Coordinates of N, CA and C in Angstrom, one line a residue:
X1 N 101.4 -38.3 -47.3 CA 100.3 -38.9 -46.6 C 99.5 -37.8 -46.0
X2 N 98.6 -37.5 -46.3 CA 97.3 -36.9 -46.1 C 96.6 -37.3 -44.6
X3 N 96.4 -36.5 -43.5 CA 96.0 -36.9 -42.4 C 94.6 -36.0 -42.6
X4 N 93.4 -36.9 -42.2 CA 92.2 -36.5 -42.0 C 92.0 -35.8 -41.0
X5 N 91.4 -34.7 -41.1 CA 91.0 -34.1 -39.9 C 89.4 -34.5 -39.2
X6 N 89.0 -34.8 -38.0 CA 87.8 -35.3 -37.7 C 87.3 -33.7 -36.9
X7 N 85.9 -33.6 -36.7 CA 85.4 -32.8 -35.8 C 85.2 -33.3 -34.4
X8 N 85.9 -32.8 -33.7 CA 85.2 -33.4 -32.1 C 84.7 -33.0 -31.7
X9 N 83.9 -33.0 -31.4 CA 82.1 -32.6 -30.3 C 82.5 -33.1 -29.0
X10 N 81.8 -32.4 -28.1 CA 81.5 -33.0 -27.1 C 80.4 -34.0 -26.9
X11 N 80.4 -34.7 -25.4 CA 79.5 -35.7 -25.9 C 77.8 -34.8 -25.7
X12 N 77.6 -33.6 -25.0 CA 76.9 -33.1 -25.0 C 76.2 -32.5 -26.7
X13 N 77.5 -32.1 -27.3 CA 76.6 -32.1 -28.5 C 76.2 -33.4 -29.5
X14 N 77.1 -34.2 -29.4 CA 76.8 -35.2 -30.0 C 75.5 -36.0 -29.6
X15 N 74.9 -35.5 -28.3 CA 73.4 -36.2 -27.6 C 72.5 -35.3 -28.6
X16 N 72.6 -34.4 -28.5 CA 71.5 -33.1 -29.3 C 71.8 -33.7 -30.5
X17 N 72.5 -33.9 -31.3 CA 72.6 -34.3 -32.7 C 71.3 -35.8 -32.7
X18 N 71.8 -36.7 -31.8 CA 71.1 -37.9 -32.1 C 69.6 -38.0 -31.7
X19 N 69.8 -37.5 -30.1 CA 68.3 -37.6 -29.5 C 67.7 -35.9 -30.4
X20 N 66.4 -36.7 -30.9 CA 65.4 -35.7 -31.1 C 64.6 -35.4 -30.3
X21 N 63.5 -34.1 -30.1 CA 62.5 -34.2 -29.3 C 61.2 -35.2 -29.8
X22 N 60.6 -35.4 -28.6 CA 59.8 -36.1 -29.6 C 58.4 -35.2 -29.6
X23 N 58.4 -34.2 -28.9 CA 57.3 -32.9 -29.3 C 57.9 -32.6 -30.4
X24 N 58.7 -32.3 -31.3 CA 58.9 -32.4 -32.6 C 58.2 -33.2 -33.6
X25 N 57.6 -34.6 -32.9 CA 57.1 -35.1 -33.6 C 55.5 -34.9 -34.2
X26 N 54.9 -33.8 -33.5 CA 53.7 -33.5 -33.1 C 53.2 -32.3 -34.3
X27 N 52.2 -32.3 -34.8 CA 52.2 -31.4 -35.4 C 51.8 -30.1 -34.7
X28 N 51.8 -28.6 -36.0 CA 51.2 -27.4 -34.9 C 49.8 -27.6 -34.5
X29 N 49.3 -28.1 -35.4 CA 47.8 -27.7 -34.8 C 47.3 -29.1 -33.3
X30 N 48.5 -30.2 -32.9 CA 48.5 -31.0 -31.6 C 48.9 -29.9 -30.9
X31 N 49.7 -29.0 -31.3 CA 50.7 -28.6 -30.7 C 49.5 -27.5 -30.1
X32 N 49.1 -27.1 -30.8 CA 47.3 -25.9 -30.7 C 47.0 -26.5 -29.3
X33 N 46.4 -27.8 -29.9 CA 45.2 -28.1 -29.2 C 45.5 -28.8 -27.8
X34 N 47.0 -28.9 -27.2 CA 47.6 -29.1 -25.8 C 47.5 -28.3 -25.2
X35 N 47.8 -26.9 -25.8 CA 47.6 -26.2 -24.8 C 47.0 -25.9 -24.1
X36 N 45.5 -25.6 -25.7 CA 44.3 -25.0 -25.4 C 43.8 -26.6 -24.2
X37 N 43.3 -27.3 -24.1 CA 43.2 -28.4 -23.1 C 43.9 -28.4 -21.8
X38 N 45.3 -28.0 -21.5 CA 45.7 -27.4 -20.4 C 45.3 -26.6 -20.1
X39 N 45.0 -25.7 -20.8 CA 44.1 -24.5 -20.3 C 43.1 -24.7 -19.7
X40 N 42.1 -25.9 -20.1 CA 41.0 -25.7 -20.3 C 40.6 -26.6 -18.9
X41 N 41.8 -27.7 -18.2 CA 42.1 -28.6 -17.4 C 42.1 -27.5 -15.9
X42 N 42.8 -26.4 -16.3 CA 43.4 -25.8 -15.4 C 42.1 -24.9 -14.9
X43 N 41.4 -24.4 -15.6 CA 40.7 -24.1 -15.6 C 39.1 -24.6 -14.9
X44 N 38.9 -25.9 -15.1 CA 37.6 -26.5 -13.9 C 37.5 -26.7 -12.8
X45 N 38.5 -26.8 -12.0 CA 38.4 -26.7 -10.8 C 37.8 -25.6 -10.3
X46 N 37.9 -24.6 -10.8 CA 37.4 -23.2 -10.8 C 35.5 -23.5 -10.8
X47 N 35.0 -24.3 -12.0 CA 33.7 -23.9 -12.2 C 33.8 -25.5 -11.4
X48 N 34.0 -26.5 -10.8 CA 33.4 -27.1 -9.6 C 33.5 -26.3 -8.3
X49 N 34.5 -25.8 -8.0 CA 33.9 -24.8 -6.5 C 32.8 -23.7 -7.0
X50 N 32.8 -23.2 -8.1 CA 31.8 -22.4 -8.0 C 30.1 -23.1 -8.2
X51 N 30.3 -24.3 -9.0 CA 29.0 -25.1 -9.1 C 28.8 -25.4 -7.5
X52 N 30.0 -25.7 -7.0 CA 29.6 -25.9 -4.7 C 29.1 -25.0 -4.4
X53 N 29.6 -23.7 -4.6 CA 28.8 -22.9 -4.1 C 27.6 -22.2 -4.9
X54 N 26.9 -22.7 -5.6 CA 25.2 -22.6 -6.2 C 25.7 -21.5 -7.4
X55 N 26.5 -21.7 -7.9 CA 26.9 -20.9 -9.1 C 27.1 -21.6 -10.1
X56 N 25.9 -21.1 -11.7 CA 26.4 -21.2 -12.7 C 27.9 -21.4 -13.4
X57 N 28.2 -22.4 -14.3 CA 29.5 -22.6 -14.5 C 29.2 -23.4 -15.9
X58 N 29.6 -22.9 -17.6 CA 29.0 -23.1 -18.2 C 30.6 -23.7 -18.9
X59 N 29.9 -25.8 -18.9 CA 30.8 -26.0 -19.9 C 30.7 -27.1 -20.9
X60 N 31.5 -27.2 -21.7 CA 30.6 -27.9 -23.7 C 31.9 -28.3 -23.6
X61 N 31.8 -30.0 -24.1 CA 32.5 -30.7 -25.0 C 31.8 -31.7 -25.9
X62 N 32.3 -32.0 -27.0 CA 31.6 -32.6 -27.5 C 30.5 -33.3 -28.1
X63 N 29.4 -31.8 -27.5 CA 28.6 -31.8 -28.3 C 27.7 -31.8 -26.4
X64 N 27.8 -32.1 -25.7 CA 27.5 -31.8 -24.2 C 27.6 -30.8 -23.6
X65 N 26.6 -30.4 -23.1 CA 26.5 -28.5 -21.9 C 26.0 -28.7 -20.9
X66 N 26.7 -28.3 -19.9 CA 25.9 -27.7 -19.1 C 26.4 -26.6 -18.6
X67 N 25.4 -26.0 -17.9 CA 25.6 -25.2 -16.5 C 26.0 -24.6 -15.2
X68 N 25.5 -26.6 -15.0 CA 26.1 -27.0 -13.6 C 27.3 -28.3 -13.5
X69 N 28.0 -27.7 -12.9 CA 29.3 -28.8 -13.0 C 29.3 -30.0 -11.7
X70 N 27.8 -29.7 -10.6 CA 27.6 -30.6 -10.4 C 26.8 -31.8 -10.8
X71 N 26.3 -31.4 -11.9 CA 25.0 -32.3 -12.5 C 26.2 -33.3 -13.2
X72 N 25.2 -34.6 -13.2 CA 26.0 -35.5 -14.2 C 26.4 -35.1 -14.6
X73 N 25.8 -34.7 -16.0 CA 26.6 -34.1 -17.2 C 28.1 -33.3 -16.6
X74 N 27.8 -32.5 -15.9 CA 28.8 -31.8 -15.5 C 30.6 -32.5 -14.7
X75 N 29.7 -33.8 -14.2 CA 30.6 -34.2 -13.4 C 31.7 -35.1 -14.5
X76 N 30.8 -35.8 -15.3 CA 31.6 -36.5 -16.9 C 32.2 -35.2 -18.0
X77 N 31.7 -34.1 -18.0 CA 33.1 -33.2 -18.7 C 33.6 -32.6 -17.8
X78 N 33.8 -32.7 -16.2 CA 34.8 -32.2 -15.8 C 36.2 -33.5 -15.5
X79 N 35.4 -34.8 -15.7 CA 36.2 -35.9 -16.0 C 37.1 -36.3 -17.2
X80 N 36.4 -35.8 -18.3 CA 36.6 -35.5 -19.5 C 37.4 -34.8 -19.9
X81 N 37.2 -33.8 -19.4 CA 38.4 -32.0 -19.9 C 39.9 -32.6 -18.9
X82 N 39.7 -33.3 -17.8 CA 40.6 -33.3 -17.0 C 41.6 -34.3 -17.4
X83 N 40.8 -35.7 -18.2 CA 41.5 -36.7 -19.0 C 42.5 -35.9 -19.8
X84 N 41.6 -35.5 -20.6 CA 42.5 -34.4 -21.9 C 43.0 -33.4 -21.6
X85 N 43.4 -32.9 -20.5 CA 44.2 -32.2 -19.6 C 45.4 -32.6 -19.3
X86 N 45.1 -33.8 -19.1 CA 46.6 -35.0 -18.4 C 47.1 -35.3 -20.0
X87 N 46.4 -35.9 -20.6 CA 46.9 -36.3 -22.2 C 47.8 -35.0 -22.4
X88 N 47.4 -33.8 -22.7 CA 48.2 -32.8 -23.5 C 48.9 -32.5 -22.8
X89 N 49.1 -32.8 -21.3 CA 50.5 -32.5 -20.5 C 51.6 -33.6 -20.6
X90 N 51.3 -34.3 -20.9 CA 51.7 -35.7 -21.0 C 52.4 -35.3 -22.5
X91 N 51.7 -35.6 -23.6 CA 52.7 -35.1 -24.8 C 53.1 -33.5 -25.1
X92 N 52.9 -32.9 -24.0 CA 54.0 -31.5 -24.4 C 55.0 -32.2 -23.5
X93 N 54.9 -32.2 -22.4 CA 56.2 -32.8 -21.6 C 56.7 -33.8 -21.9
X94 N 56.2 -34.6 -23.0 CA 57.1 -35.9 -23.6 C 57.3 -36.9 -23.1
X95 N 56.5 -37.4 -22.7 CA 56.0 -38.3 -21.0 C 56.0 -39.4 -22.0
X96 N 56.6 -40.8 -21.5 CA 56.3 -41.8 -22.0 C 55.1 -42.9 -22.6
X97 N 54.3 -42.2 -21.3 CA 53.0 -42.8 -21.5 C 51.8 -41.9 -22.7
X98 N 52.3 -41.1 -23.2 CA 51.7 -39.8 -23.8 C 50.9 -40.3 -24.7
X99 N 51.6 -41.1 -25.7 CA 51.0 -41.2 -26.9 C 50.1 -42.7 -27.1
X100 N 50.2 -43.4 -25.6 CA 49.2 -44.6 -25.6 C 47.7 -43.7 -25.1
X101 N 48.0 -42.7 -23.9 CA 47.0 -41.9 -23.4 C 46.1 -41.5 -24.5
X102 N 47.0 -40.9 -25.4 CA 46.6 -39.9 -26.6 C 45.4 -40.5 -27.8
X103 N 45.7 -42.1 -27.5 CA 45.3 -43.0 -28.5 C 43.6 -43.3 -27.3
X104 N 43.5 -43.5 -26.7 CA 42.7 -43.8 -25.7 C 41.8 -42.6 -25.6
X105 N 42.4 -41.0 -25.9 CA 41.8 -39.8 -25.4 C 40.9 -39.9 -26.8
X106 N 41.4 -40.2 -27.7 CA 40.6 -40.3 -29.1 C 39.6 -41.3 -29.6
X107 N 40.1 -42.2 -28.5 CA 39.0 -43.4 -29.1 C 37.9 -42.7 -28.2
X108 N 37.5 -42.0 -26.9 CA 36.8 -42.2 -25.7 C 36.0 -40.9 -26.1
X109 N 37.0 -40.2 -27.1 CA 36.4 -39.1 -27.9 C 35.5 -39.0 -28.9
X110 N 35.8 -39.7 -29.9 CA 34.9 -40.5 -31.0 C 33.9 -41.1 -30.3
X111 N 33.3 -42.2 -29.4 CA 32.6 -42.6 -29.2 C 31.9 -41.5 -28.4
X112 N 32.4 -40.3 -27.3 CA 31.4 -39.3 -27.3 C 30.5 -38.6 -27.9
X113 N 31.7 -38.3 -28.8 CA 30.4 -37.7 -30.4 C 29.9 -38.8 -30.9
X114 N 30.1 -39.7 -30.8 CA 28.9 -40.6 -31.3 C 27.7 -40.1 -30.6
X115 N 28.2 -40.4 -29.3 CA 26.6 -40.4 -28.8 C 26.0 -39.3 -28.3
X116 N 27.0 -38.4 -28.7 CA 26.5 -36.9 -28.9 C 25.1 -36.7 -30.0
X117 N 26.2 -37.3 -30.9 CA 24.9 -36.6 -32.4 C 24.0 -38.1 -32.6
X118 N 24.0 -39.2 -32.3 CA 23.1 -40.1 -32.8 C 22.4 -40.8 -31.7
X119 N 22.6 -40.9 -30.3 CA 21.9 -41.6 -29.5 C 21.1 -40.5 -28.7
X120 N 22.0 -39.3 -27.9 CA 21.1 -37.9 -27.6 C 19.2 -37.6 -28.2
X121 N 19.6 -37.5 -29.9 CA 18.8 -37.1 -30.3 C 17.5 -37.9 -30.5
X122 N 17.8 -39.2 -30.1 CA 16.8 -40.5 -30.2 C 16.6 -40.7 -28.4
X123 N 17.3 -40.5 -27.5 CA 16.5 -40.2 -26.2 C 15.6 -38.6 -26.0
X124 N 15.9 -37.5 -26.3 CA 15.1 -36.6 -26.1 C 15.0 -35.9 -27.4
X125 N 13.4 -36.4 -26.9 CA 12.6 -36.0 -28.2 C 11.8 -34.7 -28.2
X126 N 12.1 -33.9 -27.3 CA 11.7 -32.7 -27.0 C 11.0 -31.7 -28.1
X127 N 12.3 -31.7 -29.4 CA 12.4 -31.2 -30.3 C 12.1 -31.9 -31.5
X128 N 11.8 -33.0 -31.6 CA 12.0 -34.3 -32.3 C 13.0 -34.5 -32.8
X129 N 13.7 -35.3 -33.4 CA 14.6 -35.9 -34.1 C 15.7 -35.1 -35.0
X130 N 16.5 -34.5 -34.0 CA 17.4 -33.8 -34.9 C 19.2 -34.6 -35.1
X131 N 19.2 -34.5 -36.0 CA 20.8 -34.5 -36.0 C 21.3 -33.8 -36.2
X132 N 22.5 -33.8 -35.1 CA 23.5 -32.4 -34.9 C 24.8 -33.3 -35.1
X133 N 25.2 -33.0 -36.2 CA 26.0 -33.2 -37.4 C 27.6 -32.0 -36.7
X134 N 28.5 -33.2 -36.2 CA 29.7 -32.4 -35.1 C 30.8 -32.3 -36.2
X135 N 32.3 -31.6 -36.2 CA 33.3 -31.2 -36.4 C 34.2 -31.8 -35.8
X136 N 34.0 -32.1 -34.2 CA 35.2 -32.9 -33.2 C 35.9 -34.1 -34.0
X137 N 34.4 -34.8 -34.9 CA 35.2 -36.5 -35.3 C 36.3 -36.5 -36.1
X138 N 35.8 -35.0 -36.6 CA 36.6 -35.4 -38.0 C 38.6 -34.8 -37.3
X139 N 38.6 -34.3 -36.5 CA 39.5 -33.4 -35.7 C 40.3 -35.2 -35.0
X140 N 39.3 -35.8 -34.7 CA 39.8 -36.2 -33.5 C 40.1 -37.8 -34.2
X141 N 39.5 -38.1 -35.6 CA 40.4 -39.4 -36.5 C 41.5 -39.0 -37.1
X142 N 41.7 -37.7 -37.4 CA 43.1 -36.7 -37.9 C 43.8 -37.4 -36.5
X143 N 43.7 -36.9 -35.4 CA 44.8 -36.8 -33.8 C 45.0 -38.7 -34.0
X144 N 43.4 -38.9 -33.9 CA 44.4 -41.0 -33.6 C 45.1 -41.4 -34.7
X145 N 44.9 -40.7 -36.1 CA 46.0 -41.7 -36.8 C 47.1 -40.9 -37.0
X146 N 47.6 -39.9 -36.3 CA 48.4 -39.2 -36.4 C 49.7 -39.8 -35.2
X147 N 48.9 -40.0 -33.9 CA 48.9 -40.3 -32.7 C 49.9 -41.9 -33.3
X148 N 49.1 -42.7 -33.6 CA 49.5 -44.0 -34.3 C 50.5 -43.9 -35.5
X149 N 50.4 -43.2 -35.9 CA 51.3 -43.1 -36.8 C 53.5 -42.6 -36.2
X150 N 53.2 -41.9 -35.4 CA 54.3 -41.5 -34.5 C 54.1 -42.5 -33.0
X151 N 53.7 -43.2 -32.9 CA 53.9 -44.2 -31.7 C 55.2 -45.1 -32.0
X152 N 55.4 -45.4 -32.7 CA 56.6 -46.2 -32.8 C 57.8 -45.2 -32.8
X153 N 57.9 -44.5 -33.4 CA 59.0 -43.6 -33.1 C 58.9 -43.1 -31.6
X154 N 58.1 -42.2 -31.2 CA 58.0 -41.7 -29.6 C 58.2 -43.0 -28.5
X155 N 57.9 -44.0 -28.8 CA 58.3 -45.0 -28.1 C 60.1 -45.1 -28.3
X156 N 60.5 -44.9 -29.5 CA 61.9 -45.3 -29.6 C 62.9 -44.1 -28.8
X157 N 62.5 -43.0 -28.6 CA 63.1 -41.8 -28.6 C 63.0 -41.6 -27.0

């Protein structure tokens, strides 16, 4: 009679075997663009004290610039960068709420550039009628159906 031999693990390895990460589940180039977004989060606080104190502070998303980070504009991408600040800390640290955030940061995205390149150009007519034809959309329907696509798993994990 033949006695099997089994491997025993601890139960610590046996957790690493089962639980995956779920930043694993993320590709490199999400994996890119968290950073760069923490970065970039970390970073405005910096150009709103300096917009307080009457200093230029120059910043673009989505097809939006300015200057001044007190002017509207300024005050909606430093709300903006800061949203997607929290999103990319949220799915590097693996945060539960990450990938509902993530889905929200791309819809709120997409409709920016919308009205980056097609409503902008039809309120100031400065220049007349230009379309400025963006890169973000195509970036940011890649992230939501990616996003959607690993929600059910990162929910399970």
């Amino acid at each position: 009679m033949e006695e099997s031999q089994t491997h025993v693990s601890s139960p610590f390895e046996a957790l690493q075997e089962t639980k995956s990460r779920r930043r694993d589940l993320l590709p490199w180039w999400i994996k890119t663009f968290t950073w760069l977004f923490m970065l970039m989060a970390a970073v405005v606080p910096i150009g709103v004290v300096m917009g307080l104190m009457g200093l230029s502070f120059t910043m673009s998303l989505y097809g939006f610039e300015t200057t001044n980070p007190i002017s509207p504009t300024g005050i909606a991408l430093t709300l903006l960068i800061l949203f997607k600040g929290v999103t990319a800390y949220g799915l590097w640290t693996e945060k539960d709420w990450a990938v509902r955030l993530g889905i929200i940061d791309a819809i709120i995205g997409l409709v920016a550039c919308g009205v980056a390149m097609f409503v902008l150009p039809l309120v100031d007519r400065s220049e007349g009628f230009v379309l400025n034809f963006r890169l973000e959309p195509i970036l940011l329907i890649l992230y939501l159906l990616k996003l959607q696509k690993i929600k059910p798993t990162w929910e399970a994990l």
